[in-house]
Every structure is written in structure tokens, then in C-alpha cells.
Short mmCIF file of C-alpha atoms and ligand atoms in Angstrom, two decimals:
data_model
loop_
_atom_site.label_atom_id
_atom_site.label_comp_id
_atom_site.label_asym_id
_atom_site.label_seq_id
_atom_site.Cartn_x
_atom_site.Cartn_y
_atom_site.Cartn_z
CA MET A 1 0.00 0.00 0.00
CA ASN A 2 1.29 3.41 -0.91
CA LEU A 3 -1.65 5.70 -1.44
CA SER A 4 -1.61 9.29 -2.69
CA ALA A 5 -2.93 12.15 -0.55
CA ASN A 6 -6.24 12.06 -2.44
CA GLN A 7 -6.64 8.32 -2.04
CA ILE A 8 -5.90 8.61 1.68
CA SER A 9 -8.50 11.34 2.20
CA ALA A 10 -11.09 9.31 0.34
CA ALA A 11 -10.26 6.25 2.47
CA VAL A 12 -10.45 8.30 5.69
CA ALA A 13 -13.84 9.67 4.63
CA GLU A 14 -15.13 6.12 4.14
CA SER A 15 -14.07 5.06 7.64
CA VAL A 16 -15.40 8.25 9.21
CA ALA A 17 -18.77 7.66 7.53
CA VAL A 18 -19.01 4.19 9.12
CA VAL A 19 -18.20 5.60 12.58
CA ARG A 20 -20.57 8.52 12.12
CA ALA A 21 -23.40 6.16 11.20
CA GLY A 22 -23.15 4.71 14.73
CA TRP A 23 -21.95 7.63 16.85
CA ALA A 24 -22.65 11.31 16.28
CA GLU A 25 -20.67 12.92 19.13
CA CYS A 26 -17.46 14.92 18.80
CA PRO A 27 -14.74 13.22 20.90
CA ARG A 28 -12.76 15.47 23.22
CA ALA A 29 -9.77 13.22 22.77
CA ALA A 30 -8.64 10.05 21.10
CA ILE A 31 -6.65 7.36 22.88
CA ILE A 32 -4.57 4.48 21.60
CA LEU A 33 -4.50 1.64 24.13
CA GLY A 34 -1.32 -0.38 23.78
CA THR A 35 -0.09 -3.70 25.17
CA GLY A 36 -1.98 -4.75 28.31
CA LEU A 37 -3.63 -1.36 28.70
CA GLY A 38 -6.75 -2.60 26.98
CA SER A 39 -8.25 -3.04 30.48
CA LEU A 40 -8.68 0.73 30.54
CA ALA A 41 -11.41 0.06 27.98
CA GLN A 42 -13.51 -1.60 30.72
CA HIS A 43 -13.91 1.81 32.32
CA ILE A 44 -15.24 3.46 29.19
CA THR A 45 -19.02 3.67 28.98
CA ILE A 46 -19.27 2.31 25.48
CA GLU A 47 -21.84 3.93 23.18
CA ALA A 48 -20.70 2.28 19.95
CA GLU A 49 -17.97 -0.14 18.95
CA TRP A 50 -16.58 -1.60 15.76
CA SER A 51 -14.26 -4.51 15.19
CA TYR A 52 -11.37 -3.31 13.02
CA ARG A 53 -12.62 -5.96 10.60
CA ASP A 54 -15.74 -3.84 10.01
CA LEU A 55 -13.98 -0.54 9.44
CA PRO A 56 -12.92 0.19 5.86
CA HIS A 57 -9.11 0.27 5.38
CA PHE A 58 -8.31 -0.88 8.93
CA VAL A 59 -6.04 -3.91 9.08
CA ARG A 60 -6.20 -6.59 11.81
CA SER A 61 -4.58 -6.54 15.29
CA THR A 62 -2.53 -9.68 15.74
CA ALA A 63 -0.24 -8.79 18.69
CA ASP A 64 -0.57 -10.26 22.22
CA GLY A 65 -2.77 -8.13 24.48
CA HIS A 66 -4.38 -6.20 21.61
CA ARG A 67 -8.15 -6.59 21.11
CA GLY A 68 -8.69 -4.96 17.73
CA ARG A 69 -11.72 -2.74 18.12
CA LEU A 70 -12.59 0.93 18.00
CA LEU A 71 -14.65 2.21 20.92
CA ALA A 72 -16.73 5.36 21.13
CA GLY A 73 -18.15 6.48 24.42
CA ARG A 74 -17.35 8.31 27.64
CA LEU A 75 -14.74 8.18 30.33
CA ALA A 76 -15.83 10.10 33.43
CA GLY A 77 -18.60 11.61 31.29
CA VAL A 78 -16.25 13.01 28.63
CA PRO A 79 -16.73 11.79 25.04
CA LEU A 80 -13.76 9.98 23.62
CA ILE A 81 -12.77 7.57 20.92
CA ALA A 82 -10.39 4.73 21.74
CA MET A 83 -8.37 2.25 19.76
CA ASP A 84 -8.39 -0.95 21.80
CA GLY A 85 -5.31 -2.46 20.22
CA ARG A 86 -2.96 -0.95 17.66
CA PHE A 87 -0.99 -2.09 14.61
CA HIS A 88 2.75 -2.64 14.54
CA ALA A 89 5.37 -2.71 11.84
CA TYR A 90 6.49 -6.15 13.12
CA GLU A 91 3.08 -7.56 12.16
CA GLY A 92 4.13 -6.95 8.58
CA TYR A 93 2.05 -3.83 8.05
CA ALA A 94 3.18 -0.86 6.02
CA ALA A 95 3.62 2.51 7.72
CA GLN A 96 0.51 3.89 5.99
CA GLN A 97 -1.57 1.00 7.33
CA ILE A 98 -0.27 1.34 10.89
CA THR A 99 -1.05 5.04 10.98
CA PHE A 100 -4.29 5.11 9.01
CA PRO A 101 -6.46 5.09 12.18
CA VAL A 102 -4.74 8.24 13.45
CA ARG A 103 -6.05 10.07 10.38
CA VAL A 104 -9.54 8.79 11.16
CA LEU A 105 -9.30 9.83 14.84
CA ALA A 106 -8.22 13.33 13.80
CA ALA A 107 -10.99 13.57 11.21
CA LEU A 108 -13.54 12.68 13.89
CA GLY A 109 -12.57 15.91 15.65
CA ALA A 110 -10.41 14.80 18.61
CA GLU A 111 -8.66 17.81 20.18
CA PHE A 112 -5.66 15.77 21.22
CA LEU A 113 -4.28 12.25 21.08
CA ILE A 114 -3.28 10.18 24.09
CA VAL A 115 -0.90 7.37 23.19
CA SER A 116 0.05 4.53 25.51
CA ASN A 117 2.51 1.70 25.13
CA ALA A 118 4.51 -0.85 27.07
CA SER A 119 8.27 -0.56 27.11
CA GLY A 120 11.45 -1.99 28.50
CA GLY A 121 13.22 0.27 31.00
CA MET A 122 16.88 0.96 30.30
CA ASN A 123 17.47 3.95 32.57
CA PRO A 124 18.70 2.34 35.83
CA LEU A 125 16.35 4.55 37.87
CA LEU A 126 13.27 2.96 36.27
CA ARG A 127 11.34 0.09 37.86
CA SER A 128 8.72 -2.23 36.42
CA GLY A 129 5.33 -0.50 36.71
CA ASP A 130 6.73 3.04 36.35
CA ILE A 131 5.11 5.48 33.95
CA LEU A 132 7.36 7.43 31.61
CA LEU A 133 6.06 10.58 29.94
CA ILE A 134 7.65 10.49 26.52
CA ASP A 135 9.19 13.85 25.68
CA ASP A 136 11.36 12.74 22.76
CA HIS A 137 12.16 9.68 20.70
CA VAL A 138 14.85 7.94 18.72
CA ASN A 139 13.42 6.34 15.62
CA LEU A 140 15.22 3.08 14.84
CA MET A 141 12.19 1.49 13.17
CA GLY A 142 13.29 2.09 9.64
CA ASN A 143 11.10 3.42 6.90
CA VAL A 144 8.16 4.76 8.91
CA GLY A 145 8.50 8.13 7.17
CA ARG A 146 6.52 6.54 4.37
CA ALA A 147 3.43 6.95 6.54
CA LEU A 148 3.58 10.68 5.90
CA LEU A 149 2.03 12.41 2.96
CA PRO A 150 4.62 13.69 0.47
CA VAL A 151 3.77 17.34 0.92
CA SER A 152 4.02 17.24 4.69
CA SER A 153 7.16 15.16 4.75
CA GLU A 154 8.74 18.08 2.87
CA GLU A 155 7.51 20.46 5.53
CA THR A 156 8.60 18.16 8.33
CA GLY A 157 12.02 18.06 6.74
CA LYS A 158 12.14 21.83 6.79
CA SER A 159 11.46 22.33 10.46
CA ALA A 160 14.83 22.09 12.17
CA ARG A 161 13.79 20.28 15.35
CA PRO A 162 10.19 19.22 15.45
CA THR A 163 8.52 18.88 18.83
CA PHE A 164 6.45 15.76 18.52
CA TYR A 165 5.21 15.69 22.13
CA ASP A 166 3.07 18.66 23.11
CA PRO A 167 4.91 20.62 25.84
CA ARG A 168 1.67 21.96 27.33
CA LEU A 169 0.09 18.50 27.67
CA LEU A 170 3.36 17.15 29.07
CA ALA A 171 3.44 19.85 31.75
CA LEU A 172 -0.23 19.19 32.60
CA ALA A 173 0.33 15.44 32.84
CA GLU A 174 3.25 16.08 35.20
CA ARG A 175 1.15 18.38 37.34
CA TYR A 176 -1.76 15.94 37.54
CA ALA A 177 0.64 13.10 38.39
CA ALA A 178 1.98 15.20 41.27
CA ASP A 179 -1.60 15.98 42.44
CA GLU A 180 -2.49 12.28 42.35
CA ARG A 181 0.85 11.23 43.87
CA ILE A 182 1.71 9.08 40.87
CA ARG A 183 5.42 8.75 40.20
CA VAL A 184 6.21 9.75 36.60
CA ARG A 185 9.43 10.61 34.86
CA ARG A 186 10.09 12.30 31.53
CA GLY A 187 12.28 10.60 29.02
CA THR A 188 13.22 9.35 25.59
CA TYR A 189 11.55 6.39 23.88
CA VAL A 190 13.66 4.36 21.51
CA ALA A 191 11.57 2.66 18.82
CA MET A 192 12.76 -0.67 17.46
CA LEU A 193 11.09 -2.69 14.73
CA GLY A 194 10.89 -5.92 16.81
CA PRO A 195 9.19 -8.37 17.06
CA ASN A 196 11.85 -9.89 19.32
CA TYR A 197 12.79 -8.19 22.57
CA GLU A 198 16.29 -6.81 22.49
CA THR A 199 19.35 -8.94 22.90
CA ARG A 200 21.65 -8.12 25.80
CA ALA A 201 24.07 -6.50 23.40
CA GLU A 202 21.28 -4.38 21.91
CA TYR A 203 20.14 -3.23 25.35
CA ARG A 204 23.71 -2.29 26.28
CA TRP A 205 23.97 -0.23 23.13
CA LEU A 206 20.49 1.30 23.32
CA ARG A 207 20.65 2.42 26.95
CA THR A 208 23.12 5.12 26.02
CA HIS A 209 20.47 6.54 23.64
CA GLY A 210 17.23 6.53 25.59
CA ASP A 211 15.36 5.71 28.79
CA VAL A 212 13.01 3.03 27.48
CA VAL A 213 12.66 0.87 24.38
CA GLY A 214 9.52 -0.31 22.59
CA MET A 215 8.11 -1.30 19.22
CA SER A 216 5.35 1.19 18.49
CA THR A 217 4.13 4.77 18.91
CA VAL A 218 6.60 6.61 16.67
CA PRO A 219 4.66 6.01 13.41
CA GLU A 220 1.40 7.23 14.98
CA VAL A 221 3.12 10.24 16.55
CA LEU A 222 4.71 11.27 13.23
CA VAL A 223 1.31 11.26 11.52
CA ALA A 224 -0.40 13.10 14.39
CA HIS A 225 2.30 15.76 14.05
CA GLU A 226 1.68 15.97 10.31
CA LEU A 227 -2.01 16.54 11.05
CA GLY A 228 -1.36 19.14 13.76
CA LEU A 229 -2.94 16.88 16.39
CA PRO A 230 -1.24 17.46 19.78
CA VAL A 231 0.08 14.26 21.39
CA VAL A 232 0.73 13.17 24.95
CA ALA A 233 2.37 9.75 25.21
CA PHE A 234 2.64 7.49 28.26
CA SER A 235 4.95 4.55 28.36
CA MET A 236 4.36 1.84 30.92
CA VAL A 237 7.64 0.26 31.95
CA THR A 238 6.86 -3.46 32.05
CA ASN A 239 10.34 -4.94 32.40
CA VAL A 240 13.73 -3.49 33.17
CA PHE A 241 17.10 -4.28 31.75
CA ARG A 242 19.96 -4.85 34.14
CA PRO A 243 23.26 -5.52 32.39
CA ASP A 244 24.21 -8.41 34.71
CA ASP A 245 20.76 -10.06 34.57
CA VAL A 246 20.65 -13.10 32.31
CA GLN A 247 16.84 -13.43 32.31
CA GLN A 248 14.99 -12.96 29.04
CA THR A 249 11.91 -10.73 28.71
CA THR A 250 8.72 -12.59 27.81
CA SER A 251 5.54 -11.23 26.28
CA GLU A 252 3.54 -12.69 29.21
CA GLU A 253 5.62 -10.71 31.73
CA VAL A 254 5.06 -7.54 29.68
CA VAL A 255 1.28 -7.98 29.35
CA ASN A 256 0.87 -8.77 33.09
CA ALA A 257 3.01 -5.87 34.29
CA ALA A 258 1.11 -3.44 32.06
CA ALA A 259 -2.22 -4.70 33.40
CA ASN A 260 -1.03 -4.24 37.02
CA ALA A 261 0.07 -0.68 36.47
CA GLU A 262 -3.04 0.27 34.47
CA PRO A 263 -5.06 1.88 37.35
CA GLN A 264 -2.51 4.67 37.79
CA LEU A 265 -2.40 5.41 34.10
CA ARG A 266 -6.19 5.42 34.00
CA ARG A 267 -6.32 8.03 36.77
CA LEU A 268 -3.90 10.23 34.87
CA VAL A 269 -5.75 9.87 31.57
CA THR A 270 -9.09 10.62 33.25
CA LYS A 271 -7.68 13.77 34.76
CA LEU A 272 -6.30 14.95 31.43
CA LEU A 273 -9.64 14.28 29.79
CA THR A 274 -11.83 15.96 32.35
CA SER A 275 -9.77 19.07 33.07
CA GLY A 276 -10.54 22.24 31.18
CA HIS A 277 -7.14 22.89 29.64
N1 HPA B 301 11.66 -4.13 24.39
C1 HPA B 301 10.84 -3.75 23.39
N2 HPA B 301 9.55 -3.57 23.54
C2 HPA B 301 9.02 -3.77 24.75
C3 HPA B 301 9.80 -4.17 25.84
C4 HPA B 301 11.20 -4.37 25.64
O1 HPA B 301 11.97 -4.74 26.54
N3 HPA B 301 8.97 -4.30 26.91
C5 HPA B 301 7.72 -3.96 26.48
N4 HPA B 301 7.74 -3.65 25.18
#
């Protein structure tokens, strides 16, 4: 798949029409629920839902801990639209396919995008269950720039140092975390293609470049930036790398740790949604 700008807008319009046929509200925000954080969906009062299978141009979610449905409804009374499960490059999908839903979420009128993911902690101060507020990234995923439309990739190229993570939302998230006594830290997310967790040698190399490592988020964030949709991104640290530890990370460990830490993230997300910023 490599669609032109016109083809993409036509495809987005088709998906939006399907959503609009079942839900007429304007979402305050959109949220992408990553690995293990799908349990946040249980707290959404669902008004309409679609399997990705039933949405035009959406591909399928195949990763562990990803349900594969779009939810429309309310969290703490505020209208929102949520992706329960996302798409990854390691599933074999092209950048345009992974990021297509972000274009739909923006077209539905979300004011901002909340992104969540699970990650491996590399900064020695991080513990399993910590929440990292992503304030920058290192993109080692390869050709995800192909998700962008040609015209905007030119513009992106022109801006010397793009800020992909909205400073105002970051500051608010930090303030709310302090109010709620939730420990958060700001840091850099390193995006790898996966699907394997990093080797010990890779971790040793990567930890000099970022605080956590994961396999998602960057494609969606690049497209949100192209669309002018402000992003706040939370990374749930589900496993930590210690150089002298010989244990391997497993996907079960990651999914369980994310589920355990979900209540704190839910409180933060609810606060961001309900506050009048
Ligand atoms: N590496 C990459 N992705 C991840 C990890 C990790 O250690 N943990 C959760 N997602």
C-alpha cells in the first residue's frame, strides 16, 4: 500500500462515515491503548464499537494483548474515541496501514491524542510498573516516514527540530501526576522494529540513547504531528534491563506488568480528559 494524498483522504472519509453512522458525538480526545492497557477500555461507557474488521481500510490486530476494536463512548462523562489495540510494523504492516487510524481519529474531531505503550526500562532509575512521559524519541524502526504524505514530509524536513510531544500537555500530565501522587518521569523512547525483545548486546547499546525501548508509537506520533494533532504519550515500563541479569523478557511478563500498572495510568488519563485545559 502506498496511497496518494487524495486516495488517503477518500479512504479516511469512508471510515469516518461508518463511525458517524453509529456515533454522532465529537470526541474530546482520542486514545490508543497499547499492550496490556486494553483493560482501561472496561472503564469506558461504550456507546458504539466496531471490530477493526468492520472498518474500511483498517487492518487486523494480531499482537498479544491487543483486542482490535474501535470504541466510542465516555470516560468520566467526557466523550472519547479509543483504539483498543494498535498495529505494529512487526506484524508486517506498512507505515501507511499502521497510521491510518490516526487520520480517522483526527478527522472525527479529537482535540488531542493520548498514546500509551509498554516498554522496556533501560534507565537504571526505572522500575517495572513506572510510567514514563515520553518527551522525545529515537526512531530506529526504519522506513516509517513513508506513513507521511509527500507534501508534509517536505515540511517536516524543513522544520529544524520538530517537537512531537506537546509541551503543554506534558506539563499538565506532570502536574496531575503530582496531584495524584503518581510517580512519573520524563524521558526518551527508543523505537525498534521488533518483534523480538532486544538482545543483551542491543540493550547495552540502546541504553546510552534513551530511557526506554519499545516497538510502536513513533509512526502514529509522526502522523499526528503531520495533522497538527497534539500528542501526549505514556509509556508503561513493564520490564527493566539490568546488564548483569541473564533473564529474558517474555511477552507474558510484559502484558501482566502493564495490566497491574493500568489503574494509575487510568487516573492520569481521566484527569487529562476531564480538566478544562
Ligand atoms: N523491548 C521492546 N519492547 C518492549 C519491551 C522491551 O523490553 N517491553 C515492552 N515492550
